[in-house]
Short mmCIF file of C-alpha atoms in Angstrom, two decimals:
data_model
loop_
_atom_site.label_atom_id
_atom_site.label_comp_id
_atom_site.label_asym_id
_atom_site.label_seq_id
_atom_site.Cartn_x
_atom_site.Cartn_y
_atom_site.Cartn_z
CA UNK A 1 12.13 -11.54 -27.28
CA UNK A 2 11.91 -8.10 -28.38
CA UNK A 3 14.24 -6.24 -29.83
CA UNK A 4 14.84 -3.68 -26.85
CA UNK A 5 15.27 -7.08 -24.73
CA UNK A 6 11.80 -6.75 -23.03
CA UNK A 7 9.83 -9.93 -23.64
CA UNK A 8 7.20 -9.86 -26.46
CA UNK A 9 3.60 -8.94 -25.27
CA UNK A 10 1.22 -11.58 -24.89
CA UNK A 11 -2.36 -10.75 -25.32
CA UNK A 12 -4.42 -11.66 -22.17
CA UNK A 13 -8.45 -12.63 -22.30
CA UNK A 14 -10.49 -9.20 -22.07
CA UNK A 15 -14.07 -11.12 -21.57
CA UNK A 16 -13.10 -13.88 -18.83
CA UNK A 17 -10.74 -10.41 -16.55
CA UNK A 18 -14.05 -8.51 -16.93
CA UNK A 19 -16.18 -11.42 -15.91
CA UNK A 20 -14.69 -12.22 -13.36
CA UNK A 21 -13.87 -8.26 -12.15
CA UNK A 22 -17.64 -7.83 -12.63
CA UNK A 23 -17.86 -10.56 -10.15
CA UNK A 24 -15.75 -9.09 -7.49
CA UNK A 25 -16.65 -5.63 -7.71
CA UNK A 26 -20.67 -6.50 -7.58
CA UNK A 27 -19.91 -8.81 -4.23
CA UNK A 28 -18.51 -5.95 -2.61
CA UNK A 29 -21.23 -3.91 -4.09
CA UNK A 30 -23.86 -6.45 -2.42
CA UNK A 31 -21.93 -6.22 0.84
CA UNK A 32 -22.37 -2.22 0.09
CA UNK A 33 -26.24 -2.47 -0.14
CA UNK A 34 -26.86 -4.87 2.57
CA UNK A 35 -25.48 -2.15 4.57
CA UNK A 36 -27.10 0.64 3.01
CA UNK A 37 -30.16 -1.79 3.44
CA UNK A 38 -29.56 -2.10 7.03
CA UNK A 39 -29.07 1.04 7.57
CA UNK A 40 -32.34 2.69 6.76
CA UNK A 41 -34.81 4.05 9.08
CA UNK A 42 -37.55 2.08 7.84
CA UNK A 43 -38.55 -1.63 8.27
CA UNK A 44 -37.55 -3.08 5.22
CA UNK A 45 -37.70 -6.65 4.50
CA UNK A 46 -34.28 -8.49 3.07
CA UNK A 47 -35.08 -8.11 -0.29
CA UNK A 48 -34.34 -4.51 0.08
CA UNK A 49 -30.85 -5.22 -0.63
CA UNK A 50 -32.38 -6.04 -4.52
CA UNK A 51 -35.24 -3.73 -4.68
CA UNK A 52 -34.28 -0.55 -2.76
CA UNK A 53 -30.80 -0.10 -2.48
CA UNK A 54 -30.00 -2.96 -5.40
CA UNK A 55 -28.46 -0.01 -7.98
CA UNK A 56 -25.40 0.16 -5.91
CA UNK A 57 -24.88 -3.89 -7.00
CA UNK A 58 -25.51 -2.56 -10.18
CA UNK A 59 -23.30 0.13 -10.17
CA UNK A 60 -20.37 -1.25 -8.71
CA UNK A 61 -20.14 -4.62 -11.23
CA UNK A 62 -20.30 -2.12 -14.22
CA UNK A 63 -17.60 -0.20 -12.68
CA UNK A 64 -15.16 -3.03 -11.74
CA UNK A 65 -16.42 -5.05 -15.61
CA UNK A 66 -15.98 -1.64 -17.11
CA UNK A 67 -12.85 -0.77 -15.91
CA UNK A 68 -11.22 -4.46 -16.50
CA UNK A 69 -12.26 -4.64 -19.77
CA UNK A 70 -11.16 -1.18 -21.09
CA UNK A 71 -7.82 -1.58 -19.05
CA UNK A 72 -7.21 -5.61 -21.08
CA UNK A 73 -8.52 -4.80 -24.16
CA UNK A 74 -6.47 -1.31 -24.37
CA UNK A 75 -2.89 -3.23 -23.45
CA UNK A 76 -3.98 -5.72 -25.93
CA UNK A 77 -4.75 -3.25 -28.66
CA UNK A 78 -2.10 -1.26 -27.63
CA UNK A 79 0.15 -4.45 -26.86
CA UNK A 80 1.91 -2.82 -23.84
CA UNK A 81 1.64 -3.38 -20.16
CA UNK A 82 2.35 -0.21 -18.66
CA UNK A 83 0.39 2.78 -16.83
CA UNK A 84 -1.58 3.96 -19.59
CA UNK A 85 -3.85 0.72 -19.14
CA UNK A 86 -5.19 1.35 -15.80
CA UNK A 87 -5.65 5.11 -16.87
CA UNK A 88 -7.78 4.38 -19.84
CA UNK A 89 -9.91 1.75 -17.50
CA UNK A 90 -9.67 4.25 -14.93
CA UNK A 91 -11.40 6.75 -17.24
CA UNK A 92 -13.95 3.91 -17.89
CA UNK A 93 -14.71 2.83 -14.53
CA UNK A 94 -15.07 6.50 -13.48
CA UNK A 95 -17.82 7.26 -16.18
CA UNK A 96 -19.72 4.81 -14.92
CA UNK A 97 -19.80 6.79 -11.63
CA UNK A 98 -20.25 9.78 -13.43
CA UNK A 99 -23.78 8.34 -15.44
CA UNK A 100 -25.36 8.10 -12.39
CA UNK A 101 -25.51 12.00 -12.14
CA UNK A 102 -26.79 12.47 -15.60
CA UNK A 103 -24.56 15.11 -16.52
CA UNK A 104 -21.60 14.97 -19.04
CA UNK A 105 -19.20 17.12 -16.82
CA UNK A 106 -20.02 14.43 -14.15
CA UNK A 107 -18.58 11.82 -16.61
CA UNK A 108 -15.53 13.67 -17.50
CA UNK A 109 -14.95 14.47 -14.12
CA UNK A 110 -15.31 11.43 -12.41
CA UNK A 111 -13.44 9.54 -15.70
CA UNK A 112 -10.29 12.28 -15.27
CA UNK A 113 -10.29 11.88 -11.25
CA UNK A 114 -10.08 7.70 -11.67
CA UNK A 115 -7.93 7.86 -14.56
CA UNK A 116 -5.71 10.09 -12.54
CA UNK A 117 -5.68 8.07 -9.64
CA UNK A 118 -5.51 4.85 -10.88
CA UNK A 119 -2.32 5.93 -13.59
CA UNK A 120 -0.65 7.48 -10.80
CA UNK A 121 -0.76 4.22 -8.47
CA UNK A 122 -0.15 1.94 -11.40
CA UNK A 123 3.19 4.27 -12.45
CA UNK A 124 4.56 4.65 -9.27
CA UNK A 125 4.40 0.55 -8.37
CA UNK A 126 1.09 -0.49 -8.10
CA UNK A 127 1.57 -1.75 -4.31
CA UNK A 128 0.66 0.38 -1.36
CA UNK A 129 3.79 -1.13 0.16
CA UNK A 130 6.17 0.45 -2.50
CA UNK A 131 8.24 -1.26 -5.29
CA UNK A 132 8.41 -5.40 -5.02
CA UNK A 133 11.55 -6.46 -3.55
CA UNK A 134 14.51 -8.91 -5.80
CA UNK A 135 13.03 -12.46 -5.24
CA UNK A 136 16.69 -13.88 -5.57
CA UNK A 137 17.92 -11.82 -2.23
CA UNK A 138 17.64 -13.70 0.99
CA UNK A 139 15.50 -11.09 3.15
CA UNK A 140 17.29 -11.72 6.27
CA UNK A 141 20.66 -10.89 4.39
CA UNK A 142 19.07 -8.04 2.57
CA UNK A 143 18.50 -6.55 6.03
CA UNK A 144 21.47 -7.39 7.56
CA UNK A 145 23.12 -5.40 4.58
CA UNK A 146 20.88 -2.99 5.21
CA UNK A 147 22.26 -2.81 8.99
CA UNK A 148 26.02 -2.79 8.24
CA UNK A 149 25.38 -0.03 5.66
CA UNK A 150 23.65 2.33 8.17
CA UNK A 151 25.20 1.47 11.56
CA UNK A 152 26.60 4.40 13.22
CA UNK A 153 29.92 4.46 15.68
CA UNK A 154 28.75 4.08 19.13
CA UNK A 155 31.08 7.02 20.14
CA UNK A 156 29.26 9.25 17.50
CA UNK A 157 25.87 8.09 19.10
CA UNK A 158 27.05 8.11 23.11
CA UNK A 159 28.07 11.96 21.59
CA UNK A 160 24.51 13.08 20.62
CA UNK A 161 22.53 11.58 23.24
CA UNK A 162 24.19 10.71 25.68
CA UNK A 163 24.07 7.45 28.46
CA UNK A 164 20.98 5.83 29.85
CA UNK A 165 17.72 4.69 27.78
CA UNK A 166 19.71 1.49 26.77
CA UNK A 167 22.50 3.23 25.27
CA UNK A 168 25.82 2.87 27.41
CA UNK A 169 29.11 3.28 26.43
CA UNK A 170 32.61 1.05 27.56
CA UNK A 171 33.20 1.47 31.76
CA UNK A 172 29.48 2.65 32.06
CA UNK A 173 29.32 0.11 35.20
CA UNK A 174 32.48 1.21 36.60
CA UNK A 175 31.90 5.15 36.29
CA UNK A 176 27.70 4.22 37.28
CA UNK A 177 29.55 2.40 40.93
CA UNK A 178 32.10 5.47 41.18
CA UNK A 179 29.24 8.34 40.94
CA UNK A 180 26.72 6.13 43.28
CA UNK A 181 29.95 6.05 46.02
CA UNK A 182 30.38 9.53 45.46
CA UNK A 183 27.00 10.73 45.87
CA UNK A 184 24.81 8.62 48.36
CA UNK A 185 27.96 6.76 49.82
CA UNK A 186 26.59 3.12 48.37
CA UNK A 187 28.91 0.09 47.35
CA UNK A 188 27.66 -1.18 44.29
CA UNK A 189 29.14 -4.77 43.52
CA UNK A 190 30.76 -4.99 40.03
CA UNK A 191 29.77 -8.09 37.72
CA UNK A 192 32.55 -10.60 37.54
#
């Protein structure tokens, strides 16, 4: 343990994450290029996914291995796991994107807009979904909790909108069979 009672950092395997994010990211770059590949006015055989529209394979495994590696190798140098990692990959990855333009404002502007982007997500949780819930709270209680905390008086509720729409109050029945008697002259039978 460390001494602020965090558990000590251990060092993770830069070559094998970026390996195997090089792997990812250049499948989803293939799937990328067979589109761009079918996608083109021309008749162009299947081997245009390689030859004609292949540099998008290419760019997108040197993004993903980029990023990866800078964002492992910078927690290990750094030996911290926190949002700076996935800013200095994001940095990486996004002057990649930026050498394809050939321009060094192109690589510090596409490294500062990942970097941004992928700090930000990593700082605020790192899930689209939000923060990860306690594993060692029963859901179903967790909500029911939930419910108790934020249920409302049905008098309060009745008082703001009113009957009908599912919402009905104690002696709705009776005072729905008095009105219908008063107005059309009908009997309704109560429930027993």
């Amino acid at each position: 343990m460390a001494s602020d009672g965090k558990p000590a950092y251990q060092p993770k395997d830069a070559i094998s994450a970026s390996v195997r994010s090089t792997m990812i990211v250049g499948g989803a770059g293939l799937f990328l290029s067979a589109v761009q590949n079918s996608l083109t006015r021309q008749n162009v055989t299947g081997w245009g996914v390689l030859t004609r529209t292949g540099g998008t394979i290419g760019v997108f495994a040197a993004i993903g291995g980029g990023y990866e590696f800078a964002r492992v190798a910078a927690a290990n140098l750094r030996e911290k796991d926190d949002a700076w990692n996935p800013t200095i990959g994001g940095f990486v990855g996004g002057s990649i994107v930026g050498l394809r333009y050939r321009s060094f404002p192109a690589v510090l502007g596409f490294g500062a807009l990942l970097a941004i982007i992928q700090g930000t997500f990593d700082y605020t949780g790192g899930k689209m979904t939000g923060f990860a819930r306690d594993a060692e709270v029963d859901e179903y209680e967790r909500t029911e909790q939930v419910r108790r905390n934020r249920r409302r008086p049905i008098e309060e509720t009745l008082h703001e909108l009113g009957e009908g729409r599912g919402i009905y109050g104690p002696g709705y029945q009776e005072r729905r069979a008095e009105r219908l008697k008063k107005r059309y002259g009908i009997d309704v039978p109560q429930p027993a």
